[in-house]
Amino acid sequence: MPHSALATTAVGIGWRQPHYREVLDTSPALDFLEVHSENFFMAGGPSVRALEAARAQYPISLHGVGLALGGADDARPRHLDKLANLVQRIEPALVSEHLCWGGVAGNVLNDLLPLPYTEEALALVSSRVQQLQERLQRPVLIENLSQYIQYQHSTLIETEFLAALCDRTGCQILLDVNNLYVNAQNFGLDFTDLLAPLRTEMIGEIHLAGHLVTPECLIDNHGSRVCDAVWGCYQKTLQRFGPKPTLIEWDTDIPPLATLLAEVALATEQMAQSTAPSMAERT
């Protein structure tokens, strides 16, 4: 059955293979599941059957990692065909992609690379997003990227670029709070300042994840619990934009499902705190 848009207070998990069977068998209290689109491009097989079974129980969010909307090469038509077929088959609540490039001259790189934030890049990505939305017949969400390099010729910060992209195309933002925190720490930026260009209606979903601390920088590795600092940034985000569908991501060193459910409970608690009336409002 098709699923409608998620409630703003929805909290879900990135559904990965180690948890397929347990989620299907136990039906934990989750508001939605998110999967990487590319893992389900095949016509059939165990993974596709698992997704179809999950879709009968939960709203599904499709999160793409391979379309490379900012690449100088032409958009990947075969990839887009497979995504469109999956969207038609699953009828997801949300569809998202990353603001990145990932190849050149027909060579695909195994990474999501940041763009220079310029008017030229904005025009290219806007055209690609419009093509994507027209093909899918629905708005999409575009996620901010964790970054380890910056371009000297950028004329905008990433969130200004994303805000302009929303205005031009009608897309929304998948705001990865951990990515934004990682970038703020790596480049000496202020997290709150990075939120400033964004408006409430632009935010369609939030991601939370863990990161790796190294002597050189923070690395977004989705391999640990959400740290206290990122929870604090999540609270600032909720205070600024209100509740938004929120996802716990965990992609490396995947723990027992119970650990993810505990993170979901923390996100739900933080969201409830952000929407609770203050003492002044109650009196």
mmCIF file of N, CA and C in Angstrom, residues 10-81:
data_model
loop_
_atom_site.group_PDB
_atom_site.id
_atom_site.type_symbol
_atom_site.label_atom_id
_atom_site.label_comp_id
_atom_site.label_asym_id
_atom_site.label_seq_id
_atom_site.Cartn_x
_atom_site.Cartn_y
_atom_site.Cartn_z
ATOM 1 N N ALA A 10 7.906 12.093 13.395
ATOM 2 C CA ALA A 10 8.326 10.720 13.102
ATOM 3 C C ALA A 10 9.820 10.535 13.379
ATOM 4 N N VAL A 11 10.158 9.382 13.946
ATOM 5 C CA VAL A 11 11.559 9.012 14.166
ATOM 6 C C VAL A 11 11.759 7.588 13.659
ATOM 7 N N GLY A 12 12.797 7.383 12.855
ATOM 8 C CA GLY A 12 13.055 6.065 12.283
ATOM 9 C C GLY A 12 14.527 5.724 12.296
ATOM 10 N N ILE A 13 14.860 4.614 11.657
ATOM 11 C CA ILE A 13 16.254 4.165 11.575
ATOM 12 C C ILE A 13 16.626 3.864 10.133
ATOM 13 N N GLY A 14 17.921 3.958 9.860
ATOM 14 C CA GLY A 14 18.442 3.407 8.625
ATOM 15 C C GLY A 14 18.415 1.891 8.735
ATOM 16 N N TRP A 15 17.656 1.250 7.857
ATOM 17 C CA TRP A 15 17.426 -0.198 7.944
ATOM 18 C C TRP A 15 18.491 -0.907 7.129
ATOM 19 N N ARG A 16 19.396 -1.617 7.821
ATOM 20 C CA ARG A 16 20.516 -2.280 7.174
ATOM 21 C C ARG A 16 20.369 -3.801 7.278
ATOM 22 N N GLN A 17 21.085 -4.507 6.416
ATOM 23 C CA GLN A 17 20.904 -5.949 6.263
ATOM 24 C C GLN A 17 20.965 -6.741 7.576
ATOM 25 N N PRO A 18 21.874 -6.433 8.516
ATOM 26 C CA PRO A 18 21.904 -7.221 9.755
ATOM 27 C C PRO A 18 20.605 -7.176 10.557
ATOM 28 N N HIS A 19 19.771 -6.178 10.296
ATOM 29 C CA HIS A 19 18.529 -6.033 11.058
ATOM 30 C C HIS A 19 17.275 -6.348 10.239
ATOM 31 N N TYR A 20 17.438 -6.782 8.995
ATOM 32 C CA TYR A 20 16.261 -7.060 8.164
ATOM 33 C C TYR A 20 15.301 -8.014 8.874
ATOM 34 N N ARG A 21 15.820 -9.173 9.240
ATOM 35 C CA ARG A 21 14.947 -10.226 9.775
ATOM 36 C C ARG A 21 14.331 -9.825 11.110
ATOM 37 N N GLU A 22 15.134 -9.221 11.985
ATOM 38 C CA GLU A 22 14.626 -8.878 13.318
ATOM 39 C C GLU A 22 13.521 -7.831 13.245
ATOM 40 N N VAL A 23 13.692 -6.838 12.390
ATOM 41 C CA VAL A 23 12.648 -5.818 12.251
ATOM 42 C C VAL A 23 11.364 -6.432 11.703
ATOM 43 N N LEU A 24 11.483 -7.272 10.693
ATOM 44 C CA LEU A 24 10.290 -7.897 10.114
ATOM 45 C C LEU A 24 9.600 -8.822 11.112
ATOM 46 N N ASP A 25 10.375 -9.509 11.940
ATOM 47 C CA ASP A 25 9.794 -10.474 12.873
ATOM 48 C C ASP A 25 9.205 -9.823 14.119
ATOM 49 N N THR A 26 9.815 -8.718 14.571
ATOM 50 C CA THR A 26 9.408 -8.134 15.857
ATOM 51 C C THR A 26 8.619 -6.842 15.728
ATOM 52 N N SER A 27 8.628 -6.215 14.552
ATOM 53 C CA SER A 27 7.876 -4.971 14.309
ATOM 54 C C SER A 27 8.076 -3.947 15.426
ATOM 55 N N PRO A 28 9.310 -3.494 15.661
ATOM 56 C CA PRO A 28 9.537 -2.515 16.724
ATOM 57 C C PRO A 28 8.800 -1.208 16.442
ATOM 58 N N ALA A 29 8.626 -0.425 17.490
ATOM 59 C CA ALA A 29 7.876 0.829 17.391
ATOM 60 C C ALA A 29 8.732 1.886 16.693
ATOM 61 N N LEU A 30 8.670 1.900 15.393
ATOM 62 C CA LEU A 30 9.383 2.864 14.565
ATOM 63 C C LEU A 30 8.388 3.550 13.651
ATOM 64 N N ASP A 31 8.640 4.824 13.367
ATOM 65 C CA ASP A 31 7.719 5.570 12.512
ATOM 66 C C ASP A 31 8.026 5.401 11.029
ATOM 67 N N PHE A 32 9.268 5.061 10.699
ATOM 68 C CA PHE A 32 9.614 4.787 9.300
ATOM 69 C C PHE A 32 10.969 4.108 9.233
ATOM 70 N N LEU A 33 11.253 3.524 8.081
ATOM 71 C CA LEU A 33 12.549 2.925 7.784
ATOM 72 C C LEU A 33 13.142 3.629 6.571
ATOM 73 N N GLU A 34 14.449 3.835 6.600
ATOM 74 C CA GLU A 34 15.127 4.419 5.447
ATOM 75 C C GLU A 34 16.163 3.431 4.920
ATOM 76 N N VAL A 35 16.210 3.285 3.607
ATOM 77 C CA VAL A 35 17.166 2.374 2.972
ATOM 78 C C VAL A 35 17.921 3.122 1.881
ATOM 79 N N HIS A 36 19.095 2.614 1.544
ATOM 80 C CA HIS A 36 19.845 3.158 0.418
ATOM 81 C C HIS A 36 19.230 2.641 -0.879
ATOM 82 N N SER A 37 18.804 3.537 -1.708
ATOM 83 C CA SER A 37 18.071 3.178 -2.925
ATOM 84 C C SER A 37 18.810 2.144 -3.759
ATOM 85 N N GLU A 38 20.115 2.346 -3.930
ATOM 86 C CA GLU A 38 20.890 1.510 -4.846
ATOM 87 C C GLU A 38 20.917 0.038 -4.438
ATOM 88 N N ASN A 39 20.693 -0.242 -3.162
ATOM 89 C CA ASN A 39 20.700 -1.632 -2.699
ATOM 90 C C ASN A 39 19.485 -2.420 -3.171
ATOM 91 N N PHE A 40 18.525 -1.737 -3.813
ATOM 92 C CA PHE A 40 17.276 -2.390 -4.204
ATOM 93 C C PHE A 40 16.941 -2.153 -5.674
ATOM 94 N N PHE A 41 17.965 -1.878 -6.482
ATOM 95 C CA PHE A 41 17.740 -1.636 -7.901
ATOM 96 C C PHE A 41 17.478 -2.918 -8.685
ATOM 97 N N MET A 42 17.808 -4.055 -8.134
ATOM 98 C CA MET A 42 17.584 -5.310 -8.855
ATOM 99 C C MET A 42 16.092 -5.611 -8.947
ATOM 100 N N ALA A 43 15.708 -6.442 -9.897
ATOM 101 C CA ALA A 43 14.288 -6.738 -10.133
ATOM 102 C C ALA A 43 13.686 -7.627 -9.058
ATOM 103 N N GLY A 44 14.496 -8.425 -8.391
ATOM 104 C CA GLY A 44 13.983 -9.334 -7.374
ATOM 105 C C GLY A 44 15.100 -9.779 -6.464
ATOM 106 N N GLY A 45 14.850 -10.836 -5.688
ATOM 107 C CA GLY A 45 15.851 -11.341 -4.771
ATOM 108 C C GLY A 45 15.457 -11.118 -3.327
ATOM 109 N N PRO A 46 16.234 -11.670 -2.388
ATOM 110 C CA PRO A 46 15.876 -11.598 -0.972
ATOM 111 C C PRO A 46 15.756 -10.176 -0.427
ATOM 112 N N SER A 47 16.679 -9.288 -0.829
ATOM 113 C CA SER A 47 16.634 -7.920 -0.307
ATOM 114 C C SER A 47 15.377 -7.196 -0.763
ATOM 115 N N VAL A 48 15.032 -7.345 -2.027
ATOM 116 C CA VAL A 48 13.828 -6.694 -2.549
ATOM 117 C C VAL A 48 12.584 -7.254 -1.873
ATOM 118 N N ARG A 49 12.551 -8.554 -1.672
ATOM 119 C CA ARG A 49 11.403 -9.150 -0.977
ATOM 120 C C ARG A 49 11.301 -8.637 0.459
ATOM 121 N N ALA A 50 12.457 -8.458 1.110
ATOM 122 C CA ALA A 50 12.445 -7.919 2.471
ATOM 123 C C ALA A 50 11.903 -6.494 2.483
ATOM 124 N N LEU A 51 12.315 -5.674 1.505
ATOM 125 C CA LEU A 51 11.826 -4.299 1.444
ATOM 126 C C LEU A 51 10.329 -4.266 1.198
ATOM 127 N N GLU A 52 9.845 -5.107 0.318
ATOM 128 C CA GLU A 52 8.406 -5.147 0.057
ATOM 129 C C GLU A 52 7.632 -5.578 1.301
ATOM 130 N N ALA A 53 8.199 -6.501 2.085
ATOM 131 C CA ALA A 53 7.557 -6.905 3.335
ATOM 132 C C ALA A 53 7.578 -5.765 4.349
ATOM 133 N N ALA A 54 8.698 -5.050 4.419
ATOM 134 C CA ALA A 54 8.788 -3.922 5.350
ATOM 135 C C ALA A 54 7.815 -2.817 4.979
ATOM 136 N N ARG A 55 7.644 -2.618 3.686
ATOM 137 C CA ARG A 55 6.735 -1.576 3.201
ATOM 138 C C ARG A 55 5.297 -1.826 3.648
ATOM 139 N N ALA A 56 4.934 -3.077 3.876
ATOM 140 C CA ALA A 56 3.595 -3.393 4.367
ATOM 141 C C ALA A 56 3.426 -3.013 5.834
ATOM 142 N N GLN A 57 4.549 -2.787 6.537
ATOM 143 C CA GLN A 57 4.493 -2.471 7.961
ATOM 144 C C GLN A 57 4.846 -1.021 8.276
ATOM 145 N N TYR A 58 5.716 -0.427 7.470
ATOM 146 C CA TYR A 58 6.253 0.895 7.783
ATOM 147 C C TYR A 58 6.282 1.777 6.532
ATOM 148 N N PRO A 59 6.172 3.098 6.704
ATOM 149 C CA PRO A 59 6.546 3.995 5.610
ATOM 150 C C PRO A 59 8.041 3.826 5.301
ATOM 151 N N ILE A 60 8.385 3.961 4.045
ATOM 152 C CA ILE A 60 9.765 3.781 3.597
ATOM 153 C C ILE A 60 10.297 5.099 3.045
ATOM 154 N N SER A 61 11.537 5.406 3.390
ATOM 155 C CA SER A 61 12.261 6.527 2.802
ATOM 156 C C SER A 61 13.403 5.968 1.965
ATOM 157 N N LEU A 62 13.515 6.420 0.716
ATOM 158 C CA LEU A 62 14.593 5.992 -0.178
ATOM 159 C C LEU A 62 15.681 7.061 -0.189
ATOM 160 N N HIS A 63 16.888 6.661 0.178
ATOM 161 C CA HIS A 63 18.006 7.594 0.317
ATOM 162 C C HIS A 63 19.109 7.192 -0.652
ATOM 163 N N GLY A 64 19.329 8.010 -1.684
ATOM 164 C CA GLY A 64 20.280 7.670 -2.727
ATOM 165 C C GLY A 64 21.681 8.167 -2.439
ATOM 166 N N VAL A 65 22.665 7.406 -2.898
ATOM 167 C CA VAL A 65 24.063 7.785 -2.713
ATOM 168 C C VAL A 65 24.838 7.825 -4.033
ATOM 169 N N GLY A 66 24.171 7.571 -5.166
ATOM 170 C CA GLY A 66 24.926 7.406 -6.398
ATOM 171 C C GLY A 66 24.540 8.271 -7.575
ATOM 172 N N LEU A 67 23.599 9.189 -7.423
ATOM 173 C CA LEU A 67 23.154 9.952 -8.593
ATOM 174 C C LEU A 67 24.106 11.086 -8.946
ATOM 175 N N ALA A 68 24.881 11.573 -7.965
ATOM 176 C CA ALA A 68 25.921 12.579 -8.226
ATOM 177 C C ALA A 68 25.367 13.775 -8.992
ATOM 178 N N LEU A 69 24.432 14.479 -8.375
ATOM 179 C CA LEU A 69 23.725 15.568 -9.050
ATOM 180 C C LEU A 69 24.630 16.733 -9.431
ATOM 181 N N GLY A 70 25.783 16.854 -8.785
ATOM 182 C CA GLY A 70 26.667 17.977 -9.079
ATOM 183 C C GLY A 70 27.806 17.654 -10.017
ATOM 184 N N GLY A 71 27.813 16.462 -10.610
ATOM 185 C CA GLY A 71 28.901 16.091 -11.504
ATOM 186 C C GLY A 71 28.855 16.835 -12.825
ATOM 187 N N ALA A 72 30.037 17.123 -13.380
ATOM 188 C CA ALA A 72 30.099 17.823 -14.661
ATOM 189 C C ALA A 72 29.661 16.933 -15.814
ATOM 190 N N ASP A 73 29.806 15.616 -15.653
ATOM 191 C CA ASP A 73 29.306 14.693 -16.672
ATOM 192 C C ASP A 73 27.789 14.773 -16.728
ATOM 193 N N ASP A 74 27.230 14.274 -17.811
ATOM 194 C CA ASP A 74 25.773 14.207 -17.905
ATOM 195 C C ASP A 74 25.214 13.382 -16.753
ATOM 196 N N ALA A 75 23.986 13.711 -16.373
ATOM 197 C CA ALA A 75 23.314 12.915 -15.348
ATOM 198 C C ALA A 75 23.288 11.446 -15.772
ATOM 199 N N ARG A 76 23.289 10.550 -14.799
ATOM 200 C CA ARG A 76 23.395 9.116 -15.064
ATOM 201 C C ARG A 76 22.034 8.536 -15.429
ATOM 202 N N PRO A 77 21.747 8.408 -16.739
ATOM 203 C CA PRO A 77 20.388 8.032 -17.151
ATOM 204 C C PRO A 77 19.980 6.641 -16.700
ATOM 205 N N ARG A 78 20.878 5.665 -16.744
ATOM 206 C CA ARG A 78 20.507 4.308 -16.325
ATOM 207 C C ARG A 78 20.229 4.270 -14.828
ATOM 208 N N HIS A 79 21.024 4.997 -14.080
ATOM 209 C CA HIS A 79 20.807 5.082 -12.633
ATOM 210 C C HIS A 79 19.441 5.703 -12.349
ATOM 211 N N LEU A 80 19.133 6.773 -13.061
ATOM 212 C CA LEU A 80 17.845 7.436 -12.867
ATOM 213 C C LEU A 80 16.688 6.521 -13.251
ATOM 214 N N ASP A 81 16.854 5.755 -14.318
ATOM 215 C CA ASP A 81 15.810 4.796 -14.709
ATOM 216 C C ASP A 81 15.533 3.804 -13.581
#
